[in-house]
XYZ file of C-alpha atoms in Angstrom:
582
model
C -4.346 -13.952 -7.155
C -5.217 -14.798 -3.798
C -5.892 -12.962 -0.426
C -3.003 -12.273 1.661
C -2.845 -11.256 5.533
C -0.438 -10.850 7.967
C 0.468 -8.935 11.904
C 4.154 -8.458 12.435
C 4.948 -6.997 15.911
C 3.439 -7.324 19.456
C 1.524 -9.160 20.652
C 0.756 -11.815 18.202
C -2.650 -13.716 18.336
C -3.383 -17.836 18.464
C -3.048 -19.656 15.941
C -7.032 -20.131 16.445
C -7.297 -16.176 16.569
C -5.325 -15.472 13.290
C -7.004 -18.177 10.832
C -10.212 -17.276 12.699
C -10.131 -13.507 10.433
C -7.335 -15.437 7.475
C -10.796 -17.210 6.945
C -13.373 -14.152 5.737
C -11.706 -14.062 3.343
C -10.732 -17.367 1.896
C -13.561 -15.871 -1.420
C -10.477 -14.723 -3.151
C -8.829 -18.417 -2.767
C -10.060 -21.359 -2.450
C -7.650 -24.070 -3.691
C -5.011 -24.046 -0.419
C -5.486 -21.843 2.698
C -2.085 -21.566 4.855
C -0.852 -19.678 7.728
C 3.050 -18.861 8.799
C 4.589 -18.206 11.996
C 8.120 -17.030 12.894
C 8.195 -17.016 16.837
C 7.362 -13.376 17.566
C 8.301 -11.645 14.634
C 5.284 -12.080 12.339
C 1.995 -14.130 11.392
C 1.425 -14.108 7.520
C -1.353 -16.014 6.204
C -2.494 -16.703 1.831
C -5.589 -18.143 0.669
C -4.856 -18.637 -3.418
C -6.555 -18.618 -5.612
C -3.622 -20.630 -8.980
C -3.380 -19.186 -12.334
C 0.067 -19.835 -13.259
C 1.892 -22.928 -11.788
C -0.803 -25.089 -10.299
C 1.648 -27.116 -8.115
C 1.789 -27.011 -4.261
C 5.173 -25.881 -5.080
C 3.433 -22.325 -5.455
C 1.471 -22.315 -2.528
C 2.174 -19.135 0.044
C 3.648 -17.944 2.476
C 6.328 -18.213 0.361
C 9.963 -18.624 2.199
C 13.601 -18.361 1.513
C 16.888 -18.503 3.189
C 16.360 -14.585 3.554
C 12.490 -13.737 3.057
C 8.983 -14.570 4.279
C 6.457 -13.409 0.931
C 2.564 -13.034 1.074
C 1.514 -11.618 -2.250
C -1.706 -10.859 -3.991
C -1.708 -11.001 -7.925
C 0.106 -12.288 -10.962
C 3.217 -11.393 -13.320
C 2.700 -12.009 -16.760
C 6.587 -11.047 -17.036
C 8.092 -13.533 -14.642
C 9.403 -15.954 -17.434
C 11.409 -12.613 -18.696
C 12.175 -11.587 -15.446
C 13.151 -15.173 -13.673
C 15.525 -15.962 -16.988
C 17.448 -11.780 -15.760
C 17.078 -13.439 -12.027
C 19.012 -17.113 -12.964
C 22.188 -15.253 -15.177
C 22.745 -13.204 -11.756
C 23.107 -16.843 -9.982
C 19.499 -17.089 -8.791
C 18.277 -20.826 -9.023
C 15.165 -21.539 -8.509
C 12.680 -24.167 -7.615
C 8.947 -23.429 -9.047
C 7.953 -22.772 -12.539
C 5.275 -19.527 -11.123
C 5.934 -16.142 -10.683
C 5.775 -16.706 -6.787
C 9.132 -17.076 -6.743
C 10.256 -15.060 -9.380
C 8.185 -11.916 -7.077
C 10.837 -12.621 -3.932
C 13.662 -13.510 -5.952
C 13.537 -9.990 -7.446
C 13.366 -8.243 -4.444
C 16.876 -10.278 -3.314
C 18.546 -9.138 -5.633
C 17.360 -5.587 -6.679
C 14.757 -3.815 -3.100
C 12.511 -1.904 -4.419
C 13.502 -0.827 -7.947
C 12.367 -5.266 -8.539
C 8.992 -3.539 -8.528
C 9.634 -1.169 -11.996
C 10.337 -4.676 -13.870
C 7.345 -6.314 -12.255
C 5.019 -6.370 -15.405
C 1.176 -7.052 -13.775
C -1.169 -6.354 -10.885
C -0.339 -6.930 -7.027
C -0.161 -6.300 -3.878
C 2.866 -8.190 -2.189
C 4.476 -8.173 1.709
C 7.357 -9.152 1.847
C 9.146 -9.407 5.536
C 13.495 -9.430 5.334
C 14.661 -11.641 8.398
C 17.722 -10.165 8.542
C 17.103 -6.720 9.106
C 13.661 -7.075 10.529
C 11.397 -4.934 7.784
C 8.231 -5.285 6.306
C 7.966 -4.394 3.403
C 4.848 -3.688 1.522
C 4.515 -2.499 -2.561
C 1.143 -2.329 -4.645
C 0.850 -1.672 -8.342
C 0.954 1.555 -10.211
C -2.855 1.812 -10.957
C -3.304 0.380 -7.403
C -5.698 -2.812 -9.579
C -4.709 -4.637 -6.368
C -6.303 -3.957 -2.577
C -3.830 -3.443 0.707
C -4.672 -2.373 3.601
C -2.799 -1.655 6.582
C -3.576 -1.064 10.603
C -1.371 0.707 12.430
C -1.309 0.149 16.216
C 0.901 0.282 18.289
C 4.089 -1.340 17.983
C 2.081 -3.911 15.857
C 1.467 -3.903 11.657
C -1.083 -5.652 9.954
C -2.155 -6.188 6.507
C -5.003 -7.114 4.762
C -6.513 -8.058 0.959
C -9.855 -6.375 2.696
C -10.906 -5.165 5.862
C -12.358 -7.843 7.099
C -9.356 -9.445 9.099
C -8.059 -5.642 10.126
C -11.377 -5.000 11.937
C -11.249 -8.226 13.604
C -8.177 -7.256 15.798
C -9.409 -3.557 16.609
C -12.268 -1.310 17.334
C -15.044 -0.868 15.062
C -15.340 3.072 13.930
C -15.445 4.720 10.887
C -13.193 7.309 9.737
C -16.000 10.397 9.646
C -13.965 12.638 6.573
C -13.912 9.142 5.120
C -17.736 9.360 5.597
C -18.139 13.214 4.229
C -16.014 12.196 1.030
C -17.904 9.573 -0.131
C -21.489 11.185 0.863
C -19.783 14.202 -1.973
C -18.432 12.550 -4.444
C -18.842 8.631 -4.077
C -15.327 7.029 -3.161
C -12.742 9.041 -1.355
C -9.952 11.517 -1.904
C -7.276 10.231 0.006
C -5.551 6.135 0.927
C -8.016 6.322 4.242
C -10.526 3.732 4.681
C -14.740 4.314 5.845
C -12.693 2.257 8.883
C -11.530 4.447 10.982
C -7.891 3.489 11.674
C -7.281 2.044 8.259
C -5.063 3.219 5.191
C -4.725 1.665 1.962
C -0.566 1.717 0.706
C -1.510 3.866 -2.421
C -0.312 3.057 -6.169
C 3.171 2.538 -7.166
C 4.394 2.913 -3.688
C 6.027 1.128 -1.047
C 5.801 1.340 2.708
C 8.687 -0.483 4.972
C 7.944 -0.549 9.058
C 11.377 -1.532 10.992
C 9.324 -2.491 13.910
C 10.498 1.651 15.053
C 9.337 3.929 12.205
C 7.464 3.915 8.683
C 8.835 4.531 5.245
C 7.079 5.419 2.217
C 8.354 5.863 -1.183
C 7.554 6.058 -4.869
C 8.656 3.131 -7.073
C 6.489 4.405 -10.149
C 5.570 7.932 -10.709
C 3.765 9.097 -13.622
C 5.179 12.319 -15.837
C 3.876 14.047 -18.893
C 5.053 13.213 -21.803
C 6.642 16.457 -23.698
C 6.506 14.826 -27.421
C 3.043 13.911 -28.695
C 2.631 12.098 -31.701
C -0.342 10.433 -33.552
C 0.716 7.063 -34.184
C -1.055 3.827 -34.499
C 1.154 0.721 -35.124
C 2.668 2.134 -31.714
C -0.909 2.419 -30.020
C -1.964 -1.199 -31.425
C 1.628 -2.866 -30.973
C 0.545 -1.650 -27.224
C -2.417 -3.148 -26.470
C -1.131 -6.234 -28.402
C 1.497 -7.024 -26.438
C -0.561 -5.845 -23.163
C -3.124 -8.778 -24.484
C -0.983 -11.372 -24.954
C 0.342 -10.462 -21.218
C -2.547 -10.753 -19.887
C -3.697 -14.300 -21.776
C -0.655 -16.079 -19.696
C -2.339 -18.389 -17.074
C -2.588 -22.288 -16.948
C -6.309 -22.083 -17.017
C -8.316 -20.581 -19.446
C -9.164 -17.375 -20.029
C -12.602 -15.854 -20.714
C -13.537 -12.278 -21.914
C -16.455 -10.242 -20.307
C -18.186 -8.768 -23.794
C -20.351 -5.731 -22.903
C -20.312 -3.985 -26.289
C -18.695 -1.316 -25.561
C -15.944 -0.127 -27.467
C -13.535 -0.832 -24.607
C -14.698 -5.048 -24.691
C -14.687 -5.216 -27.704
C -11.739 -3.717 -29.110
C -10.340 -6.968 -26.174
C -12.358 -8.841 -27.538
C -11.274 -8.236 -31.106
C -7.370 -8.110 -30.036
C -7.332 -11.464 -28.161
C -9.554 -13.753 -30.966
C -6.533 -13.272 -32.972
C -3.840 -14.387 -30.856
C -5.416 -17.617 -29.441
C -8.593 -19.507 -30.647
C -11.743 -21.297 -28.497
C -12.142 -18.707 -26.525
C -15.669 -17.811 -24.722
C -17.045 -13.894 -24.245
C -19.607 -13.237 -21.239
C -22.283 -10.756 -21.805
C -24.755 -10.468 -19.228
C -28.437 -8.490 -18.584
C -31.055 -7.841 -15.498
C -33.006 -6.095 -18.702
C -36.352 -8.351 -19.187
C -36.325 -6.461 -22.356
C -34.444 -6.058 -25.308
C -30.686 -5.065 -24.783
C -28.708 -2.775 -26.610
C -24.975 -4.066 -25.022
C -25.764 -7.888 -25.638
C -27.009 -6.861 -29.458
C -23.513 -5.071 -29.707
C -21.551 -7.915 -28.120
C -23.938 -10.232 -30.488
C -21.884 -8.552 -33.017
C -18.590 -8.278 -31.910
C -19.003 -12.256 -30.620
C -19.440 -12.969 -34.359
C -17.430 -10.684 -35.687
C -14.459 -12.154 -34.152
C -15.360 -16.048 -34.025
C -15.684 -16.549 -29.927
C -18.306 -18.322 -28.781
C -20.267 -16.517 -26.750
C -22.863 -16.722 -23.461
C -25.128 -14.027 -23.022
C -27.162 -14.861 -19.121
C -29.575 -12.880 -17.820
C -29.701 -12.252 -14.867
C -32.296 -12.914 -11.883
C -33.102 -9.557 -10.229
C -33.576 -11.594 -6.955
C -33.692 -10.101 -3.397
C -32.228 -7.055 -3.741
C -31.246 -6.415 -0.188
C -30.034 -9.758 0.505
C -28.152 -9.761 -3.146
C -26.700 -6.477 -0.873
C -26.521 -6.930 2.091
C -23.880 -10.181 0.099
C -22.120 -7.342 -2.287
C -21.938 -5.082 0.877
C -20.171 -7.898 2.989
C -17.269 -8.403 -0.426
C -16.735 -4.449 -0.958
C -16.730 -2.992 2.860
C -16.981 0.508 1.895
C -19.940 2.000 0.423
C -21.103 2.616 -2.903
C -22.491 5.389 -4.590
C -22.903 3.750 -8.129
C -25.142 0.512 -8.558
C -22.771 -1.418 -11.037
C -21.672 -2.785 -8.515
C -24.748 -5.559 -9.089
C -23.754 -6.710 -12.396
C -19.849 -7.507 -11.396
C -21.503 -9.079 -8.921
C -23.334 -11.083 -10.859
C -21.519 -11.731 -13.496
C -18.859 -13.012 -10.975
C -21.105 -16.226 -10.403
C -21.804 -16.748 -13.534
C -17.867 -17.015 -15.021
C -17.018 -19.229 -11.761
C -20.128 -21.158 -12.403
C -19.028 -21.766 -16.245
C -15.824 -23.183 -14.840
C -14.110 -20.402 -15.663
C -10.877 -18.556 -13.315
C -9.631 -15.421 -14.814
C -11.465 -13.045 -17.124
C -10.313 -10.378 -18.847
C -12.618 -6.439 -18.833
C -12.156 -2.999 -20.186
C -11.860 -0.727 -17.010
C -9.433 1.806 -17.131
C -10.028 2.962 -20.686
C -12.262 5.537 -19.931
C -9.542 7.253 -17.336
C -6.720 6.647 -20.271
C -7.560 7.613 -23.361
C -10.507 10.284 -22.000
C -13.412 9.016 -22.156
C -15.996 10.593 -20.180
C -18.079 13.957 -20.886
C -16.469 15.323 -18.397
C -12.902 15.162 -19.501
C -14.694 17.889 -22.640
C -13.478 20.617 -19.910
C -9.701 20.318 -20.122
C -10.316 21.721 -24.725
C -12.287 24.764 -23.507
C -11.131 27.663 -23.750
C -9.751 29.868 -20.984
C -10.052 25.868 -18.971
C -7.849 25.951 -15.776
C -6.753 23.551 -13.422
C -9.785 25.868 -11.304
C -12.526 25.705 -13.922
C -11.545 22.100 -14.449
C -12.163 21.561 -10.625
C -15.125 23.003 -10.911
C -16.543 21.292 -13.906
C -15.360 17.850 -12.725
C -17.476 18.542 -9.203
C -20.529 19.754 -10.700
C -20.836 16.457 -13.215
C -19.663 14.431 -10.429
C -20.185 15.058 -7.474
C -23.512 14.751 -5.712
C -24.956 17.963 -4.525
C -28.637 16.611 -3.759
C -26.384 13.692 -0.646
C -25.414 17.143 1.096
C -28.903 17.850 1.823
C -29.523 14.598 4.538
C -26.139 15.636 6.405
C -26.482 16.896 9.410
C -25.790 20.806 9.610
C -22.564 20.939 11.425
C -21.026 18.205 8.125
C -22.615 19.895 5.533
C -20.676 22.846 7.235
C -16.986 21.222 7.804
C -17.247 19.533 3.870
C -18.062 23.397 2.850
C -14.485 24.174 4.894
C -12.868 21.642 3.415
C -12.906 22.285 -0.288
C -9.859 24.104 -0.803
C -8.532 20.471 0.485
C -10.573 18.899 -2.652
C -8.945 21.713 -4.544
C -5.344 20.815 -3.598
C -6.071 16.762 -4.660
C -7.305 18.341 -8.020
C -3.995 20.615 -8.663
C -1.905 17.788 -7.529
C -2.553 16.020 -10.695
C -0.949 18.639 -12.585
C 1.125 17.854 -15.181
C 1.268 17.687 -18.558
C -1.337 18.673 -20.774
C -4.560 19.966 -18.765
C -6.005 16.968 -19.918
C -3.571 14.764 -18.945
C -4.650 16.715 -15.089
C -7.771 15.660 -15.391
C -7.287 11.665 -16.344
C -4.322 12.150 -13.616
C -7.222 13.365 -10.827
C -9.561 10.569 -12.505
C -6.848 7.286 -11.884
C -5.338 8.843 -8.399
C -9.232 8.351 -6.953
C -12.444 7.502 -8.863
C -10.991 4.992 -10.527
C -8.968 2.987 -7.408
C -11.815 3.667 -5.027
C -14.562 3.968 -7.112
C -13.507 1.006 -10.387
C -10.691 -0.763 -9.569
C -12.037 -2.007 -5.881
C -15.762 -2.792 -7.417
C -14.076 -4.769 -9.747
C -11.588 -6.552 -7.427
C -13.547 -6.856 -4.540
C -17.057 -8.240 -6.845
C -14.529 -10.591 -9.091
C -13.304 -12.394 -6.231
C -16.064 -13.226 -4.180
C -16.603 -15.653 -6.612
C -12.475 -17.012 -6.688
C -12.793 -14.956 -10.237
C -9.209 -13.053 -11.271
C -10.530 -9.750 -13.331
C -7.284 -8.912 -15.787
C -7.585 -5.302 -16.611
C -4.836 -5.207 -20.322
C -5.897 -1.531 -20.947
C -3.893 -0.851 -17.571
C -0.276 -1.808 -18.620
C 2.534 0.345 -18.479
C 3.148 0.192 -22.001
C -0.294 1.182 -22.845
C -0.316 3.739 -20.771
C 2.748 5.098 -21.736
C 1.376 5.188 -25.622
C -2.140 6.809 -24.234
C 0.396 9.598 -23.058
C 1.862 9.608 -25.590
C -1.488 10.963 -28.167
C -2.047 14.607 -28.178
C -5.162 15.511 -26.656
C -7.163 15.851 -30.062
C -6.123 12.542 -31.004
C -8.833 11.671 -26.896
C -11.138 14.714 -27.173
C -11.129 16.782 -29.665
C -14.125 19.389 -28.891
C -13.219 22.431 -31.567
C -16.634 23.334 -34.344
C -14.641 21.835 -36.920
C -14.953 18.642 -35.428
C -17.356 15.593 -37.129
C -18.238 12.616 -35.782
C -16.851 11.007 -32.811
C -15.144 13.814 -30.054
C -14.240 10.664 -27.603
C -11.268 8.195 -27.673
C -10.469 9.175 -30.978
C -7.907 7.343 -31.254
C -9.203 4.596 -29.785
C -11.958 3.529 -31.917
C -9.404 4.405 -35.010
C -8.249 1.320 -34.204
C -11.282 -0.129 -33.025
C -12.275 0.472 -37.274
C -9.142 -1.957 -37.889
C -10.716 -4.614 -35.835
C -15.127 -4.522 -35.896
C -18.033 -4.170 -37.564
C -18.538 0.203 -37.973
C -21.353 0.532 -35.960
C -19.493 -0.928 -32.761
C -15.991 1.767 -33.539
C -18.707 4.552 -33.937
C -20.913 3.960 -31.639
C -22.279 6.225 -27.975
C -20.484 5.317 -25.344
C -24.041 3.962 -23.902
C -26.938 2.692 -25.525
C -30.730 3.885 -25.119
C -31.975 1.079 -23.043
C -31.272 -2.320 -21.081
C -28.502 -2.792 -18.857
C -26.463 0.403 -19.127
C -29.691 1.940 -17.449
C -29.854 -0.270 -14.155
C -33.119 1.883 -12.486
C -35.170 0.805 -15.130
C -34.518 -3.285 -14.500
C -36.317 -5.369 -12.583
C -33.740 -5.973 -10.351
C -34.416 -2.497 -9.561
C -38.308 -2.963 -9.025
C -38.463 -3.210 -5.019
C -36.175 0.010 -4.419
C -38.520 2.315 -3.119
C -39.469 -0.834 -0.531
C -35.897 -1.436 0.738
C -34.928 2.559 1.473
C -37.954 2.475 3.030
C -37.181 -0.904 5.624
C -33.078 0.564 6.073
C -34.650 3.786 6.446
C -37.419 2.439 8.898
C -37.328 -0.396 10.364
C -36.330 -2.207 13.325
C -33.710 -4.208 12.109
C -31.478 -0.981 10.966
C -31.468 1.051 14.012
C -28.345 0.283 15.015
C -27.139 1.716 11.796
C -29.244 4.611 11.768
C -28.525 5.589 16.062
C -24.656 4.648 14.815
C -24.759 7.211 12.213
C -27.116 9.906 13.181
C -24.015 12.321 14.009
C -23.925 13.303 10.555
C -27.098 12.036 8.934
C -30.718 14.213 9.438
C -32.755 11.661 9.487
C -36.017 13.371 8.799
C -34.512 15.112 5.729
C -33.063 11.472 4.483
C -37.336 10.982 4.261
C -38.145 14.068 2.050
C -35.468 12.572 -0.420
C -35.754 9.816 -3.359
C -34.640 6.062 -3.304
C -32.601 6.622 -6.118
C -30.913 9.502 -4.761
C -30.101 7.489 -1.348
C -28.551 4.884 -3.105
C -24.575 5.626 -1.489
C -26.925 6.800 1.982
C -28.971 2.988 1.640
C -25.431 1.259 0.874
C -23.512 3.155 4.044
C -26.083 1.960 5.846
C -25.923 -1.406 5.235
C -22.019 -1.219 5.037
C -22.124 -0.115 9.181
C -24.679 -2.668 10.202
C -22.681 -5.515 8.101
C -19.143 -4.536 9.228
C -19.603 -1.780 11.968
C -22.834 -3.251 13.928
C -21.384 -6.705 12.876
C -24.465 -8.479 12.611
C -23.509 -10.216 10.034
């Protein structure tokens, strides 16, 4: 796990200027900090968090006779891929996964990415072909931003290095999307001129043109069956692979179904595991109690950490510095707090339960796919009602609100492009393409890496997705009148009953109180005061003025602070990254 930054072609900056930009992502990799320049062709930089092969031999940028590699992520099956490459005549000078990535590309080109099981954002420059290749894992677990400036192409794990290279401005369309949905509905960044390589995509630049192609594309399974053994086998293998590391691996245990299954399966494969549960609550927290039950049942050391409320404005400012783009959900706070706890306890790697809901259908709005006479349009409208933020539109200026209305067909089209297989498949595919990528995975990556912690998400693995896609829809969600008991993530709950106490396997998605309801914790006690400061004080006047083309500040004054969280984060992100007073 690392931070990467590079520039190819055009007028390259000085080494001093490049390193100053690279330092803005030093938090992603404190173990090694390196750069490489090749004449006027390129300059690559890397900040390393050493997880596999801790030796200096696997430091990056990594150079072979033909290739230059800057890579962020982990390849869990790197030993198998290396063995296959050795049989084809390749020789290795390291014992880690970094060299495997570059040798695999030398051997198979784009076809190598389907052979690499893991999470990654990869930049490979072919010195002979003078071509930069950028690739991202199939789920978009690892971010990879790109900026084009004439003949110059720059890339980075975060926006900060790129924002230092060009004009800082906001993408108006993405601002609208975040205001309405809470996340973008495109690969474009909140900042103008920046975009991300799509999940499962390879983008190549040869100095004259850009070529984009998908190395991974979801296809619906035509044969569906309930195979408990197949699902258990896929999850067992994924957990085993995600435990691959040359440093200890911890567990994030929320007490919910997803993280509890991860903990139970990991405990069966490895002893001496440590699980962490955090809470902002100052009273009994249902999530903590469920987590204790799981840890005791699995024989895992359990560390419960009560996070201090702290200074809300200062914490939010730190979060927006790292997450960079506006956020719609305050669950960034516990993730940010957890990452510091993990680092303070001496761990670099933690496994989390993210992605399960988007694969096994765990959200209430997914039930729309099983409603009588459901179709793509009705499912989209149901999703929009449940997920969009209609109150936010009330404080947009009239032309901006009108522009959003005019884009309704564009949003519906994005949903329709996800159509494949069953109606539920369409909803889940759309969920993974946008909400999961931009709201969940971006939050997890940037909040964890803010404290140099690698987050691993074993539900987001090709074999697990394949096993989930083979399930009949009614083994995910069943809202039929005759159905009793759990109606969502049915197959996953059935597996949990073999691993966990019944009160955990059959519990509802959310408890009655505690950290799952952040609005009621001491953390948010000063939200009104912070909102008032951002909306009225001279400290944030420049940011408000910058956003005034889009935001009607008179209408904002009549809106409760809870409904302004997205806008609060937008003001802060503008202040930190556009006005740039960090």
